[in-house]
Tab-separated table of C-alpha atoms in Angstrom:
chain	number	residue	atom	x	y	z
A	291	UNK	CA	-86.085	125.191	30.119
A	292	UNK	CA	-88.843	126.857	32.083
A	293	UNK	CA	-92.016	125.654	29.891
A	294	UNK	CA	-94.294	123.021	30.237
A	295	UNK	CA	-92.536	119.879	30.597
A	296	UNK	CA	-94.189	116.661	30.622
A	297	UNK	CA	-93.354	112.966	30.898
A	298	UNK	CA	-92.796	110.158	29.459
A	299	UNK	CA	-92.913	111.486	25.925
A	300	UNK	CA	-93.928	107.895	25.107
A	301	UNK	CA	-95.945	104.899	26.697
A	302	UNK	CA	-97.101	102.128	25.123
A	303	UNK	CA	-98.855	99.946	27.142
A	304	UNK	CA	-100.834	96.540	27.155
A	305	UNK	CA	-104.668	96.702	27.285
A	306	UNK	CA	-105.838	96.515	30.979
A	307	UNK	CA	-102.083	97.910	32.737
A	308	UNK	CA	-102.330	101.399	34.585
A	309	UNK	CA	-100.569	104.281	33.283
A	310	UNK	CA	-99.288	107.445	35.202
A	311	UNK	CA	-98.142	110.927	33.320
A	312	UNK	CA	-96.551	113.581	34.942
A	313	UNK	CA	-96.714	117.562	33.661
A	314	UNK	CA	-94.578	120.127	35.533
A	315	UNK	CA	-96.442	123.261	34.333
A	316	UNK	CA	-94.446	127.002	34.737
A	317	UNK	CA	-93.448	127.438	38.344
A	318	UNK	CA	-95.965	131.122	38.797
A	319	UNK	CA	-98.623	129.331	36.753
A	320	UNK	CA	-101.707	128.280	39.519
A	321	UNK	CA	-103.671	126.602	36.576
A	322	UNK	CA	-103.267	123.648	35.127
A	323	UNK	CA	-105.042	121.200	32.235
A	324	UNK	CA	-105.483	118.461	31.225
A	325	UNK	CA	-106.248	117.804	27.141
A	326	UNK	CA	-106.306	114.757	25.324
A	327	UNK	CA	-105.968	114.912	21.169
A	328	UNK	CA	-106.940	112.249	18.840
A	329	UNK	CA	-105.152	111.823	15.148
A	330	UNK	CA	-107.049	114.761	13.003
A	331	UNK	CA	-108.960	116.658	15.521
A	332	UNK	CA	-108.387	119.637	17.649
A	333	UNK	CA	-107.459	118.857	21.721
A	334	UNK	CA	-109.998	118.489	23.920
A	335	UNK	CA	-110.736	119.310	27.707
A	336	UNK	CA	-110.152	116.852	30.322
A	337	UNK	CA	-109.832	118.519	33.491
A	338	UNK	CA	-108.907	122.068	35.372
A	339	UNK	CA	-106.828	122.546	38.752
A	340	UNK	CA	-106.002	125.799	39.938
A	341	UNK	CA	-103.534	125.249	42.724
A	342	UNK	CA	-104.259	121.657	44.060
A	343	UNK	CA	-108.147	121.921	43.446
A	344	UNK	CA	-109.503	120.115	41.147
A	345	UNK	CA	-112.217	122.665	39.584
A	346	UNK	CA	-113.846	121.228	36.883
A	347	UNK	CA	-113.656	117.743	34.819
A	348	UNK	CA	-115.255	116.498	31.353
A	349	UNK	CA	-117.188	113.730	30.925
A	350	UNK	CA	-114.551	112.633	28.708
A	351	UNK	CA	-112.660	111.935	32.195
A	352	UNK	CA	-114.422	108.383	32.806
A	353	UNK	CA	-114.224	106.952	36.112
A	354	UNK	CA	-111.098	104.831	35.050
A	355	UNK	CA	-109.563	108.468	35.274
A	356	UNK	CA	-107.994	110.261	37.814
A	357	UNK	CA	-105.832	113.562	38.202
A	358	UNK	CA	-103.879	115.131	41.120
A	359	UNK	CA	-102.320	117.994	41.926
A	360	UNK	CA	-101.334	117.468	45.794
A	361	UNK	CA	-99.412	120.608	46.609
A	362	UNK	CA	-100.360	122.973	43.545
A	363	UNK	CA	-97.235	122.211	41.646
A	364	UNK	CA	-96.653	118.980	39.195
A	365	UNK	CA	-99.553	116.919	38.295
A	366	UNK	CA	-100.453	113.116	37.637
A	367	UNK	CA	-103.006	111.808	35.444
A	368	UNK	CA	-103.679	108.321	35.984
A	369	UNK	CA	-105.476	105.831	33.428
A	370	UNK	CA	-106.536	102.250	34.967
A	371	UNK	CA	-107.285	99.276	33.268
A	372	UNK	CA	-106.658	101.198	29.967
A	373	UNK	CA	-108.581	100.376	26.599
A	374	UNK	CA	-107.670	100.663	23.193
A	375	UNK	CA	-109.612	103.860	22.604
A	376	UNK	CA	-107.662	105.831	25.327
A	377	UNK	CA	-104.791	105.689	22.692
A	378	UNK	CA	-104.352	109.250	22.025
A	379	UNK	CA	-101.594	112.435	22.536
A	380	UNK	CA	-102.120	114.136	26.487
A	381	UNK	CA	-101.320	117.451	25.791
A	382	UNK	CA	-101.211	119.503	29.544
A	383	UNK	CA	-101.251	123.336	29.702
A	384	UNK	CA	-101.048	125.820	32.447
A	385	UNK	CA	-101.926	129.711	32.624
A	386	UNK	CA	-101.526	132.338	34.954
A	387	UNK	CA	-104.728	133.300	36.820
A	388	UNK	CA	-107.762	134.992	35.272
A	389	UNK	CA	-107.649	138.854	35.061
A	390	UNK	CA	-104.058	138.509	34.469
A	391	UNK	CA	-102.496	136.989	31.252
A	392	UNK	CA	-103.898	134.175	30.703
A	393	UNK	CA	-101.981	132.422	27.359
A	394	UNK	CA	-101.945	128.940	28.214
A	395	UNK	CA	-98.496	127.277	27.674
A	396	UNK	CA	-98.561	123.577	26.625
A	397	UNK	CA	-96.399	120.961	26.878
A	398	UNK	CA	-94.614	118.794	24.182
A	399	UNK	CA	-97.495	116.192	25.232
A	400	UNK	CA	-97.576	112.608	26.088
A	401	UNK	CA	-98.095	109.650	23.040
A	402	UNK	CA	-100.116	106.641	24.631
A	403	UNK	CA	-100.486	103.333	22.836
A	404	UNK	CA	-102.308	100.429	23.969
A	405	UNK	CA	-101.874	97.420	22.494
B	205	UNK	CA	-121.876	124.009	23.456
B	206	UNK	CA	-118.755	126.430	21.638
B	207	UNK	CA	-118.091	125.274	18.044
B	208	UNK	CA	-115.038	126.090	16.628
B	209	UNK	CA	-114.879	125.792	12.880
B	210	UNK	CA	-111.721	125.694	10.967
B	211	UNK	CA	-111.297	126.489	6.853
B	212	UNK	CA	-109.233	125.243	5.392
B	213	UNK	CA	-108.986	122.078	6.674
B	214	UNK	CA	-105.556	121.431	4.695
B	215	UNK	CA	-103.854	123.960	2.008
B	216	UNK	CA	-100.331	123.979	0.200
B	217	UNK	CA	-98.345	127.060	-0.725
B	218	UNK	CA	-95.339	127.768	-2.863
B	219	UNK	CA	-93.135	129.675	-1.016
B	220	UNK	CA	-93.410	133.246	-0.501
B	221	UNK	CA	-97.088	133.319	-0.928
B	222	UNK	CA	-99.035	134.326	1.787
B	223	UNK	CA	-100.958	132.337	4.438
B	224	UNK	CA	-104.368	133.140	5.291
B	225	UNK	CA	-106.261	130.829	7.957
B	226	UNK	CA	-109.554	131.117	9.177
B	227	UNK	CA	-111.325	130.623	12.117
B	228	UNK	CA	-115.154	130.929	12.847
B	229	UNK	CA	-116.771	130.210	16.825
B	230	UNK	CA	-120.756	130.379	17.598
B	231	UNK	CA	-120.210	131.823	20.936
B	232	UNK	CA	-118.966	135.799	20.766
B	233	UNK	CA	-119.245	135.723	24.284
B	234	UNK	CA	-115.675	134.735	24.011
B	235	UNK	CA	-112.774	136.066	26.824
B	236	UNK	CA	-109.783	135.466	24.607
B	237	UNK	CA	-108.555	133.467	21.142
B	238	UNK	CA	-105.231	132.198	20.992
B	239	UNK	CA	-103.886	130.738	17.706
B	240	UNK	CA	-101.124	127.612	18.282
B	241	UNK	CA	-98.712	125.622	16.385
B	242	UNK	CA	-98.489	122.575	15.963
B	243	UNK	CA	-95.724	119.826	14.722
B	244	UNK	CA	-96.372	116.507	14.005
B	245	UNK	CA	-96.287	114.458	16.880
B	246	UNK	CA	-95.400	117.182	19.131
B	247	UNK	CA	-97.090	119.687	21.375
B	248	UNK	CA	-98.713	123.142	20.897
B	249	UNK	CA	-96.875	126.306	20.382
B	250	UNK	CA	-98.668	129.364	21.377
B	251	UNK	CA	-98.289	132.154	18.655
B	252	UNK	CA	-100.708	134.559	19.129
B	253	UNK	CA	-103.336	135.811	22.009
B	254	UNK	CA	-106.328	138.279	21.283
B	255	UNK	CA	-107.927	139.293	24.101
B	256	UNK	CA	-111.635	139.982	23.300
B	257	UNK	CA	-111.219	143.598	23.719
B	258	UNK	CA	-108.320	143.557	20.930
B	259	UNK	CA	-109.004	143.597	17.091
B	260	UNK	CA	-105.824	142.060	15.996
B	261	UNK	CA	-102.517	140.892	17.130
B	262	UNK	CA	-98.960	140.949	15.398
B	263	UNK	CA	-95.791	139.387	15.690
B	264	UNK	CA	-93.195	139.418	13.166
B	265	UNK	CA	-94.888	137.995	9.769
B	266	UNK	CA	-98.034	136.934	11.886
B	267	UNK	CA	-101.302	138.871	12.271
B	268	UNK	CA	-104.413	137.937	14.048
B	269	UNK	CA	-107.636	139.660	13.735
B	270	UNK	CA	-110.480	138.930	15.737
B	271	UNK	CA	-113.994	139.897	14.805
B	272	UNK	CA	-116.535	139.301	17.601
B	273	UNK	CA	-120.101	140.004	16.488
B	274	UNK	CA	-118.921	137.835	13.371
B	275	UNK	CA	-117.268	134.930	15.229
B	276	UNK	CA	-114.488	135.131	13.259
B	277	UNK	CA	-110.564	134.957	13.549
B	278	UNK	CA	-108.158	135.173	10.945
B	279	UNK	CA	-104.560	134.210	10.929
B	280	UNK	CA	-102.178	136.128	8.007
B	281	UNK	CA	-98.833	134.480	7.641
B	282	UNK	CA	-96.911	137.220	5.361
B	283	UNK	CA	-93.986	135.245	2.898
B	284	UNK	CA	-94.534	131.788	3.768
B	285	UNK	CA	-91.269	129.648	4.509
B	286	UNK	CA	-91.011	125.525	3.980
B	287	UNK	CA	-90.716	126.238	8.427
B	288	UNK	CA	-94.211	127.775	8.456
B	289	UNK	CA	-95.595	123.425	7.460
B	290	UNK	CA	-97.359	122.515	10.306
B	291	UNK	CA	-100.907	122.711	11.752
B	292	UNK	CA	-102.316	125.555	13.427
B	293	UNK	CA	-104.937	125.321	15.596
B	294	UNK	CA	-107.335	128.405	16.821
B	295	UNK	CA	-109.097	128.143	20.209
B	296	UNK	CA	-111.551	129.929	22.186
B	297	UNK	CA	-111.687	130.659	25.869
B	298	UNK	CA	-115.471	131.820	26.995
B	299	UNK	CA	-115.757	134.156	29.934
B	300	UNK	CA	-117.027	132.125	33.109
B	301	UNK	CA	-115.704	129.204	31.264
B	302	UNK	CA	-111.864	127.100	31.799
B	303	UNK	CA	-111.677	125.195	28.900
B	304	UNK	CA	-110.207	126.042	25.616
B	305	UNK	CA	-112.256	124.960	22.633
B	306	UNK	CA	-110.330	124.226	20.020
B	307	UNK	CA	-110.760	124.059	15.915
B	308	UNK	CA	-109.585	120.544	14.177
B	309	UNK	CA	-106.722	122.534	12.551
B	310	UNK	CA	-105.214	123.746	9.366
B	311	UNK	CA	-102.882	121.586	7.944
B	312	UNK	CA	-100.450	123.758	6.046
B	313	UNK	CA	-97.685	123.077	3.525
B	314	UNK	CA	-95.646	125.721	2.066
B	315	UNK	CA	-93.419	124.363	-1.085
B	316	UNK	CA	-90.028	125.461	-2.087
């Protein structure tokens, strides 16, 4: 399978534990996104790499946040001391560069919980 | 601030009918609209991109249109199938802009 692949599919987690997700986008795609969804509403923006920069982040991303890309390939979103209202689907994308085709591909997402 | 505006926000079909979803956005300043799939609980499927110098898109019984100085996109589904249930979602990409903004989604059921 050469899409999008993301993992765990599911995490459920106690309130206040770290979390880490992992997204392997498609191997010639130099961007990558992160995109959380909430029950009933549309995904929205977290944060942009393109090749292991990180470009652009919401506010959304809170400090408890964090994302890496270290050598332009897979990335890791990290949530600390998570709260109840970071339960949600993290949906990452990637896209070939600007000027080119640039159909973002998603993956099959990541459930959280916290309990 | 790109709105993206979704109508209707949940329809049901019999079978065979066909599908039409639309799609509205405030900016026309817009690089590209793609319209995704969605199961539930799973991720986005990417059906159709328009790039904003393209009036429509087609692939097999789906056909986007894309109408800039209206901000509008519609999404024609030709003999729905109980496979076509899901939610699609529309979203815009802005020039000078990285983020997709996305609709809340049309729910869709088709009957049998």
């Amino acid at each position: 399978d050469t899409g999008v692949s993301q993992n765990p599919r599911h995490k459920i987690t106690k309130r206040g534990q770290n979390v880490t997700f992992r997204c392997d986008p498609i191997s010639e795609h130099n961007r990558l996104y992160w995109y959380r969804q909430t029950l009933g509403q549309g995904p929205e923006f977290l944060t942009y790499f393109q090749n292991e920069a990180q470009l652009e982040k919401s506010r959304l991303l809170s400090d408890r946040f964090s994302a890496e890309r270290p050598k332009g390939s897979f990335s890791t979103l990290e949530i600390q001391r998570t709260e109840q209202g970071d339960s949600a689907m993290y949906l990452c994308a990637s896209s070939l560069p600007r000027g080119e085709n640039t159909e973002a591909f998603f993956g099959q997402g990541t459930r959280l919980t916290v309990v | 601030k790109q709105e993206v505006t979704q109508i209707p926000a949940a329809l049901s079909v019999p079978e065979g009918e066909n599908l039409v979803l639309n799609c509205s956005f405030t900016d026309s300043a817009i690089y590209n609209l793609q319209w995704f799939r969605q199961d539930p609980g799973k991720g986005l499927t990417s059906l159709l991109l328009i790039q904003s110098s393209q009036r429509e898109q087609t692939s097999g019984r789906l056909n986007a249109s894309l109408d800039k100085s209206s901000g509008r996109s519609t999404l024609y589904i030709a003999a729905s199938q109980p496979g076509d249930s899901a939610t699609y979602l529309c979203a815009v990409l802005l020039y000078g802009n990285n983020r997709l903004a996305f609709g809340k989604g049309n729910q869709v059921v088709v009957i049998p």
